[in-house]
CSV table of C-alpha atoms in Angstrom, one decimal:
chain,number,residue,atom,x,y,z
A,1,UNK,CA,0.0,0.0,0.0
A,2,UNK,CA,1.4,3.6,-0.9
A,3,UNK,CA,1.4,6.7,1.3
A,4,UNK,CA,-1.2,7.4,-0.8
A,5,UNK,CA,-3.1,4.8,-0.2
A,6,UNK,CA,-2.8,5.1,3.2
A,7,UNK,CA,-4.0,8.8,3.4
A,8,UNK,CA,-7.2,7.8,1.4
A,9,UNK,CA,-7.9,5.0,4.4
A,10,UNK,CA,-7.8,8.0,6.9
A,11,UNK,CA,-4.3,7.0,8.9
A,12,UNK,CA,-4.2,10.5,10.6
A,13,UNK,CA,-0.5,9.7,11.1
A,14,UNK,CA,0.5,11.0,7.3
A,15,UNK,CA,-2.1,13.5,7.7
A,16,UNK,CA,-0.2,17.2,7.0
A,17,UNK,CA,-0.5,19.2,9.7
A,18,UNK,CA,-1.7,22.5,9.9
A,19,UNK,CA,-0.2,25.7,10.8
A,20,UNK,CA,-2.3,25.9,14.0
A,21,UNK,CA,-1.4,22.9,15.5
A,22,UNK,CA,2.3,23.3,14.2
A,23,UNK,CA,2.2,26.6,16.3
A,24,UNK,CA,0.4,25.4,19.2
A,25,UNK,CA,3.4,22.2,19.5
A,26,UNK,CA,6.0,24.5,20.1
A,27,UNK,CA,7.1,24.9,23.6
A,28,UNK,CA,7.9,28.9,23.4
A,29,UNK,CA,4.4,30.3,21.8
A,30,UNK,CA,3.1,31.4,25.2
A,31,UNK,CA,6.3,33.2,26.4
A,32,UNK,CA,6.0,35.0,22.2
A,33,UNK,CA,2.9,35.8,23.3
A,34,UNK,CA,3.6,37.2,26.6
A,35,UNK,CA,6.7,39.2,25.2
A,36,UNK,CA,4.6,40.7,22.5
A,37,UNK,CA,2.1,42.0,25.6
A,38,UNK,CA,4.8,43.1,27.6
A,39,UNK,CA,6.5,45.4,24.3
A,40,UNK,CA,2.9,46.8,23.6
A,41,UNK,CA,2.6,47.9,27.2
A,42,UNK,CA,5.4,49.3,27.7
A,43,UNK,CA,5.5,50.9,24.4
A,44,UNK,CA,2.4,53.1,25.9
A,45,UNK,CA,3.2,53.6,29.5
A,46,UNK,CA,7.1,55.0,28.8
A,47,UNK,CA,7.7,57.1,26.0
A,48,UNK,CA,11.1,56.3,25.9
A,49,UNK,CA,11.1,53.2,25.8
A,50,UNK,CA,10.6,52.6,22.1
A,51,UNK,CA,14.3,54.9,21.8
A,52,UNK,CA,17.0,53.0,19.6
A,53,UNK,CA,19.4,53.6,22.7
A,54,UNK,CA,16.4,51.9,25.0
A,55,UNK,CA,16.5,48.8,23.0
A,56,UNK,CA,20.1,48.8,23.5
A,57,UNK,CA,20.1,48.6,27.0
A,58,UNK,CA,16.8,46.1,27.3
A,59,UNK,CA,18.8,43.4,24.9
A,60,UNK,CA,22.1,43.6,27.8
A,61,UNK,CA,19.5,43.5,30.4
A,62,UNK,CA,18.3,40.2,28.5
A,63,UNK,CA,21.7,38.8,27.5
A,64,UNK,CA,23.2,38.7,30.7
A,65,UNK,CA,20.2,36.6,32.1
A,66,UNK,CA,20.0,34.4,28.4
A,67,UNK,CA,23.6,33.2,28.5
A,68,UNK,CA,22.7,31.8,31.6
A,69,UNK,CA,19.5,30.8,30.8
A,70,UNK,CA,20.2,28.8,27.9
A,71,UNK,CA,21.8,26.2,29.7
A,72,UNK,CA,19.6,26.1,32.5
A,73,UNK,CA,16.4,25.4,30.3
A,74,UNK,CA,18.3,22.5,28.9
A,75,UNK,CA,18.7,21.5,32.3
A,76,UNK,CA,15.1,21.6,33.4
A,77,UNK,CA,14.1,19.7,29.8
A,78,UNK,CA,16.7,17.1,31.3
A,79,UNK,CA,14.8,17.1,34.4
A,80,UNK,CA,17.2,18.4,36.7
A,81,UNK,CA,17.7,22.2,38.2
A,82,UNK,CA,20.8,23.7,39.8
A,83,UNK,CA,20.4,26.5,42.4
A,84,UNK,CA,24.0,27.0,42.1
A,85,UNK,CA,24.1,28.7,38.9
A,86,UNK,CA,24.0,31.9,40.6
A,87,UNK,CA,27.1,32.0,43.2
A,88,UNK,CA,29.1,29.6,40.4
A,89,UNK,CA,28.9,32.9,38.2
A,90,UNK,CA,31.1,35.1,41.0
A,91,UNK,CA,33.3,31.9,41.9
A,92,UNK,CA,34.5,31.7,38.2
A,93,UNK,CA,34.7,35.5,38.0
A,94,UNK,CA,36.9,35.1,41.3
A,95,UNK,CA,39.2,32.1,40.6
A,96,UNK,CA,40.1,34.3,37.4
A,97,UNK,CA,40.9,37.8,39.1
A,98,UNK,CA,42.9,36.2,42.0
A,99,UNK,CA,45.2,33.6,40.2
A,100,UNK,CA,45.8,36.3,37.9
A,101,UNK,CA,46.7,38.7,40.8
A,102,UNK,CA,48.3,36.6,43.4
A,103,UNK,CA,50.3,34.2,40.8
A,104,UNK,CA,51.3,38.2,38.9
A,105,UNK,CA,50.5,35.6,34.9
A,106,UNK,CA,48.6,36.8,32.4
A,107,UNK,CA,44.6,37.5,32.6
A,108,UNK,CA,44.7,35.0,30.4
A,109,UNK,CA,46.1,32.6,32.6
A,110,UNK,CA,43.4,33.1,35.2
A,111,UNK,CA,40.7,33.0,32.6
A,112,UNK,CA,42.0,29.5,31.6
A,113,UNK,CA,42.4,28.0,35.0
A,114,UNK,CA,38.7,29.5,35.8
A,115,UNK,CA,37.4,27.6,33.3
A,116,UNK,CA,38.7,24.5,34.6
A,117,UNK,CA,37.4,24.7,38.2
A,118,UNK,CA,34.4,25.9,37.0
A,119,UNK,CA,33.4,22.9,34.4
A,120,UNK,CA,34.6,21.0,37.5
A,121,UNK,CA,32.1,22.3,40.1
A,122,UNK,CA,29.5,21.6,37.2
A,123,UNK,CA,30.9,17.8,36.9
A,124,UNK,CA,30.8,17.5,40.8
A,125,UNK,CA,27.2,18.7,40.8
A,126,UNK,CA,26.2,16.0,38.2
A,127,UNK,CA,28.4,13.2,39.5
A,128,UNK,CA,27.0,14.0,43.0
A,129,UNK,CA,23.6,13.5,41.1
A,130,UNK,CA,24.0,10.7,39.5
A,131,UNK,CA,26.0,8.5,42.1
A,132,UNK,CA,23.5,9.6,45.4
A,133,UNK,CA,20.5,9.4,43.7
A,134,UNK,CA,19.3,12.7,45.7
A,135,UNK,CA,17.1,15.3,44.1
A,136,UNK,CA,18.9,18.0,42.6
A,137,UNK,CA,17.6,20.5,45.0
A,138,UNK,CA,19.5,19.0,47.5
A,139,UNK,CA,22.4,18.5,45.9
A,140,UNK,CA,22.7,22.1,44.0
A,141,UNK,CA,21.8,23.7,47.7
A,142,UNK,CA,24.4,22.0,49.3
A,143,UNK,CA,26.7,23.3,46.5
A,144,UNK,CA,25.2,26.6,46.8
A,145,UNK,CA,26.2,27.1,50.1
A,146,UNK,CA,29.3,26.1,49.9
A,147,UNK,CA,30.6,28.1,47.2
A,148,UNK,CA,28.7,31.6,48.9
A,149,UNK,CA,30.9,30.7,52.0
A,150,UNK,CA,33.8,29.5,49.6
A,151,UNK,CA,33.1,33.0,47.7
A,152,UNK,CA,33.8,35.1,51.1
A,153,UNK,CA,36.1,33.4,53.2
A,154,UNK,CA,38.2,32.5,50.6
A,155,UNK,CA,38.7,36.4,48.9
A,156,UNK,CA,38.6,37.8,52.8
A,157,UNK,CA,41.6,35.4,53.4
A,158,UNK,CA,43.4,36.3,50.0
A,159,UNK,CA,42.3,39.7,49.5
A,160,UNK,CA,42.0,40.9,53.4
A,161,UNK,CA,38.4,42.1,51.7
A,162,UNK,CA,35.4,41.4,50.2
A,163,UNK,CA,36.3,42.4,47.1
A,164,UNK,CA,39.0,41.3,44.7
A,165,UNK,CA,42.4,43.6,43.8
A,166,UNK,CA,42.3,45.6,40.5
A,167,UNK,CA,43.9,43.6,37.5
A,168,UNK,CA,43.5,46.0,34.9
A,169,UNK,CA,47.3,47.3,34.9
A,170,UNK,CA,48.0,43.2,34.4
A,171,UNK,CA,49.1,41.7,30.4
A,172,UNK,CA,46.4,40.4,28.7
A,173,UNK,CA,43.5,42.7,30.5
A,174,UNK,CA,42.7,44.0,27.6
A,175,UNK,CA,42.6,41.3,24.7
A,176,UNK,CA,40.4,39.3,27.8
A,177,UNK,CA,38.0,42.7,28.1
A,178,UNK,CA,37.4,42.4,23.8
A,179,UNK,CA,36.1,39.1,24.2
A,180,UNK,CA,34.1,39.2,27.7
A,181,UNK,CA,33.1,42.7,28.0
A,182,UNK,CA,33.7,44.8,24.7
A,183,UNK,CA,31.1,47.1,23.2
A,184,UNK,CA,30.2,49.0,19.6
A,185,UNK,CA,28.1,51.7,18.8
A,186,UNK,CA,25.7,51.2,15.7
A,187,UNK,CA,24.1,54.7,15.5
A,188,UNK,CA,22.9,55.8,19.1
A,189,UNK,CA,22.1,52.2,19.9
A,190,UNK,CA,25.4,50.6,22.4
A,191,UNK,CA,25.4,46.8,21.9
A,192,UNK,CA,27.4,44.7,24.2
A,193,UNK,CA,29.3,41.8,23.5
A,194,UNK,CA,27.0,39.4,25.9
A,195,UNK,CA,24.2,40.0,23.4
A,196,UNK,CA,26.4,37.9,20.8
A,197,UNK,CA,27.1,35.4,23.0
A,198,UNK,CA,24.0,35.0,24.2
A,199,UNK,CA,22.4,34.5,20.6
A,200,UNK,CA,25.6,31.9,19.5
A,201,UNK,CA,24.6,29.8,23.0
A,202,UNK,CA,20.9,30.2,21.6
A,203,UNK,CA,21.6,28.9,18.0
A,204,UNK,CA,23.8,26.2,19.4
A,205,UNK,CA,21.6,25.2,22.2
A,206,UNK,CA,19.0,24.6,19.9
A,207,UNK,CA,20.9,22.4,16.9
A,208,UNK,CA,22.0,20.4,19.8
A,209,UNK,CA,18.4,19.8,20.9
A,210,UNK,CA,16.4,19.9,17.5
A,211,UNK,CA,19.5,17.8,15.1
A,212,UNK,CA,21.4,15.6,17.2
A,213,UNK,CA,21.3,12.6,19.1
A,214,UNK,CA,22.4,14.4,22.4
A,215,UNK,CA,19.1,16.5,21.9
A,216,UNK,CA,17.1,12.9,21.9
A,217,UNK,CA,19.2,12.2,25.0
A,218,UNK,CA,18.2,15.2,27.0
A,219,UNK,CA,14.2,15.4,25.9
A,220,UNK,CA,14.2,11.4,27.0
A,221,UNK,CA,16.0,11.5,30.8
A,222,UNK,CA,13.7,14.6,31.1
A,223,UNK,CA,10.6,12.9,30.3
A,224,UNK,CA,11.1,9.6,31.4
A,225,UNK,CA,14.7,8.4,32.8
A,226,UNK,CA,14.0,5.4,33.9
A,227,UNK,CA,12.3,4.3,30.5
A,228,UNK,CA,15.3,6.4,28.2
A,229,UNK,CA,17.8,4.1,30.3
A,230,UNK,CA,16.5,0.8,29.3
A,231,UNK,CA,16.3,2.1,25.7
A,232,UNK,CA,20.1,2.5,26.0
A,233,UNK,CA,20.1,6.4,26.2
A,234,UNK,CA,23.3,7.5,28.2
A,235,UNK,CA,21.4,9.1,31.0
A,236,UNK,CA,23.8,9.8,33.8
A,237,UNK,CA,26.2,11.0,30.7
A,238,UNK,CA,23.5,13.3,29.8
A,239,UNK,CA,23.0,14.8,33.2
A,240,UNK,CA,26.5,15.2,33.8
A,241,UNK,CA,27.4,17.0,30.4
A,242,UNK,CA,24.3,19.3,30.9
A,243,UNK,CA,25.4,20.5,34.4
A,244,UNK,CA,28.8,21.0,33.0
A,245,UNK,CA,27.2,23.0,30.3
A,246,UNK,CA,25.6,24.9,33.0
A,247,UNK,CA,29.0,25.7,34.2
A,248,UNK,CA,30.2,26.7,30.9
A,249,UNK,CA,28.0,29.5,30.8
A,250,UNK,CA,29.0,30.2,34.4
A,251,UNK,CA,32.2,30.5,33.2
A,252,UNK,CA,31.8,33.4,29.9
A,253,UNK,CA,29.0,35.2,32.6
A,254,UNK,CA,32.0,35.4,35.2
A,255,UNK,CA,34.3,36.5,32.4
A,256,UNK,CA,32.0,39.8,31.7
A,257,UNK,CA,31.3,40.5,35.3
A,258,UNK,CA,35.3,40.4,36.2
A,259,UNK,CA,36.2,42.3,33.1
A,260,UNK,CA,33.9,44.9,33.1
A,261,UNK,CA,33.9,46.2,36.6
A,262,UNK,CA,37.8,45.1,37.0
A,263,UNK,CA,37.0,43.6,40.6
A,264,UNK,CA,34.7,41.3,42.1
A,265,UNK,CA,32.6,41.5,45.4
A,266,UNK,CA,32.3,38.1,46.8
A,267,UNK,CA,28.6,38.2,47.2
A,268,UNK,CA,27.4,38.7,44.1
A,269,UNK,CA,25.1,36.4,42.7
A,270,UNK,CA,22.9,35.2,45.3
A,271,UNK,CA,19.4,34.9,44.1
A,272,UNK,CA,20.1,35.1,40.4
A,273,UNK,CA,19.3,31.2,40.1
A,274,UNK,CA,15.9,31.8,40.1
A,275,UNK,CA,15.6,34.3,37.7
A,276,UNK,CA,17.7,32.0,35.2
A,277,UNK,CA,14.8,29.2,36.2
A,278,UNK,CA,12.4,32.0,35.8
A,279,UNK,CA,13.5,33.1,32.3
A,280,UNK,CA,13.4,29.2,31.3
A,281,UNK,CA,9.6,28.3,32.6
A,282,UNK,CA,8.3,31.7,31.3
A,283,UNK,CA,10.0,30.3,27.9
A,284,UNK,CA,7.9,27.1,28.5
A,285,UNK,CA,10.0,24.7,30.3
A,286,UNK,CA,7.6,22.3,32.4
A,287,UNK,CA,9.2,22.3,35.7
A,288,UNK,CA,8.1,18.7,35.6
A,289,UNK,CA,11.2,18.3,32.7
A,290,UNK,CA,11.0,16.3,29.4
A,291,UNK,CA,9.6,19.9,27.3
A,292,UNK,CA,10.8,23.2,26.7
A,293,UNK,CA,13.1,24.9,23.9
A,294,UNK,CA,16.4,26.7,23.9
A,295,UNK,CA,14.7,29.7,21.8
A,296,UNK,CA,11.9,29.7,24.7
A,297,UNK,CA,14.9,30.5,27.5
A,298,UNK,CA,16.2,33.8,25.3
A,299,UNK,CA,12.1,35.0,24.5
A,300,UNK,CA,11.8,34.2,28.4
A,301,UNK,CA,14.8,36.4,29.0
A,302,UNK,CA,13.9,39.1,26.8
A,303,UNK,CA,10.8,39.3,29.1
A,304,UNK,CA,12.8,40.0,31.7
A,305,UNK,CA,15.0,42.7,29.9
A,306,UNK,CA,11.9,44.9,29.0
A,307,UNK,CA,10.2,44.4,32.2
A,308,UNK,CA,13.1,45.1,34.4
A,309,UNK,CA,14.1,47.9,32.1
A,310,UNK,CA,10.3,48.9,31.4
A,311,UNK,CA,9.7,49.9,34.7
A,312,UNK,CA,13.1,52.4,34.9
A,313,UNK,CA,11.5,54.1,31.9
A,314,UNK,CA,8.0,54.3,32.9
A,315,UNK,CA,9.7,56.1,36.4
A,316,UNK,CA,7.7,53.4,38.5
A,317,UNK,CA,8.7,52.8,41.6
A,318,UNK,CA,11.5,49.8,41.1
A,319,UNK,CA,10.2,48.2,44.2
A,320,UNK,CA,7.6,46.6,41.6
A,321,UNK,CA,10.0,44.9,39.6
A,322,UNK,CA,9.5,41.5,41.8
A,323,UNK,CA,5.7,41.6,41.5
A,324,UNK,CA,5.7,42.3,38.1
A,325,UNK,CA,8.3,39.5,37.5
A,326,UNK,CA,6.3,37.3,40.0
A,327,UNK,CA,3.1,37.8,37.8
A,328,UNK,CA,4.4,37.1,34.9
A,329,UNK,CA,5.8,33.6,35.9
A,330,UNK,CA,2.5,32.4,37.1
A,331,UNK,CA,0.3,33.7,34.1
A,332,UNK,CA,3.5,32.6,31.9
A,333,UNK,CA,3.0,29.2,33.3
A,334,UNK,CA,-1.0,29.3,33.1
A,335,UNK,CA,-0.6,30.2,29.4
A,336,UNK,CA,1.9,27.6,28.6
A,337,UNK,CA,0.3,24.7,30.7
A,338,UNK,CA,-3.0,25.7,28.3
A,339,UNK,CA,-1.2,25.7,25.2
A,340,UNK,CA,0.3,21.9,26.0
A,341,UNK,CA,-3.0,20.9,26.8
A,342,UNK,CA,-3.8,22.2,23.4
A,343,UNK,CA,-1.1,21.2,21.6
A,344,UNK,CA,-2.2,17.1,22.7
A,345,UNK,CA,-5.8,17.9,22.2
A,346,UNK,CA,-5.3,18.6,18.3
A,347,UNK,CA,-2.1,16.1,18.2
């Protein structure tokens, strides 16, 4: 029997799908949708926000929470979280201002040795996983408070301070600054590297998920590990890459904050985990794991850029940030739980 064949006897399964339903599968359509209501809004209730140089500083606002927020997403499709992500930005940014200073090498030399301890704490947290069989929550808390005493003790012991000694007389500060923290000027609008790096961890977040086997991997120990394991998918692997990827982007966020301040206060960082998780779910990751979409994390953070920026321009009170961020989470969530529900209904 042909495919044609077939079709005529009504097998819905070679049935072409519609644009509708195409829409309504993907993961990120409710956080578009949100973002599109957040841009009108804003566009009426501050005049200057629709400014070339306003767009400029929303897309930083968003690209320092995306490159962070790519990873995590692929963490929560995996089924996993890490509350670490936060604190593991100012360690790496840490490890690389004080080897540099204390050892008197090149930045570049503390940039490269940061990345090594870092992808290492992001292998401990999925070893740890994987070998205790504890939730995640525990295990990324644990390392969460360890690295936030780690991050004080250990600069107030090196530094005599909280804060880390200027390296920006030190070889190599600069060359490291054009990669982590440079900027151009395209007209009156200032871009900032992390917007590029943010989009490159975008495009190759989502090849990985949509065109490779890895991205098979990840959707199956998030939906199911149990089941993906006897199927022969490499789950541990798969959790223990993705945390590590998490750490990566640890790693390039650390880079920018060292580089474009020149020194580090130990405490930064606490309480940015959640707005990573927050950019992710408002991008349609099911806390619940196995769904979700790279593009969803950067539309997610995007959110956050206009919001957080929104309110500066619309001279609200700031205080509101947290209640406008906490609203949209929960309708972000409402809206993308409908649109699943949805999505199977026409399947």
């Amino acid at each position: 029997m042909t495919g044609t064949d077939v079709l005529a006897a009504g097998d819905e399964r070679l049935a072409p799908r519609s644009v509708l339903r195409r829409l309504l599968g993907r993961p990120e359509l409710g956080s578009v949708v949100g973002a599109a209501a957040v841009f009108v809004f804003f566009s009426f209730v501050a005049g200057s926000f629709l400014h070339a140089s306003s767009m400029g500083t929303v897309l930083y606002a968003s690209s320092t929470i995306g490159i962070m927020a790519v990873p995590v997403a692929l963490l929560m499709i995996g089924g996993e979280f890490d509350l670490s992500a936060g604190v593991m930005v100012t360690s790496s940014a840490l490890v690389s201002s004080m080897f540099s200073y204390q050892m008197t090498a090149n930045t570049w030399v503390g940039v490269g040795v940061s990345l090594l301890v870092t992808l290492g704490i992001g292998a401990l947290n999925g070893v740890m996983l994987v070998r205790t069989k504890l939730p995640s929550f525990i295990i990324t808390l644990g390392t969460f408070l360890m690295l936030t005493g780690l991050n004080l003790g250990l600069t107030k012991l090196i530094s005599g301070t909280v804060a880390t000694k200027s390296i920006s007389d030190m070889e190599g500060f600069t060359t490291c600054r054009d990669l982590f923290a440079s900027h151009w000027t395209i007209g009156s609008v200032d871009l900032q590297v992390t917007i590029l790096w943010w989009l490159g961890l975008v495009a190759v977040a989502t090849w990985v998920l949509l065109r490779t086997r890895a991205g098979n991997w990840i959707f199956a120990a998030g939906g199911n590990a149990d089941a993906a394991r006897a199927v022969g998918v490499p789950v541990a692997r798969t959790k223990v890459g993705l945390y590590m990827a998490v750490a990566f982007a640890a790693w390039i966020s650390g880079q920018h904050l060292l580089f474009s301040f020149d020194v580090v206060q130990s405490g930064e960082g606490v309480g940015n985990e959640f707005l990573y998780i927050i950019a992710a779910v408002i991008g349609g990751c099911l806390m619940t794991g196995g769904y979700g979409s790279a593009i969803g994390s950067a539309v997610g953070a995007f959110i956050f850029g206009m919001t957080s920026k929104g309110i500066v321009y619309a001279q609200w009170n700031p205080d509101w940030f947290k209640f406008f961020l906490g609203a949209m989470l929960l309708l972000a969530t409402l809206l993308n739980a409908w649109v699943r529900r949805r999505a199977e209904a026409t399947a």
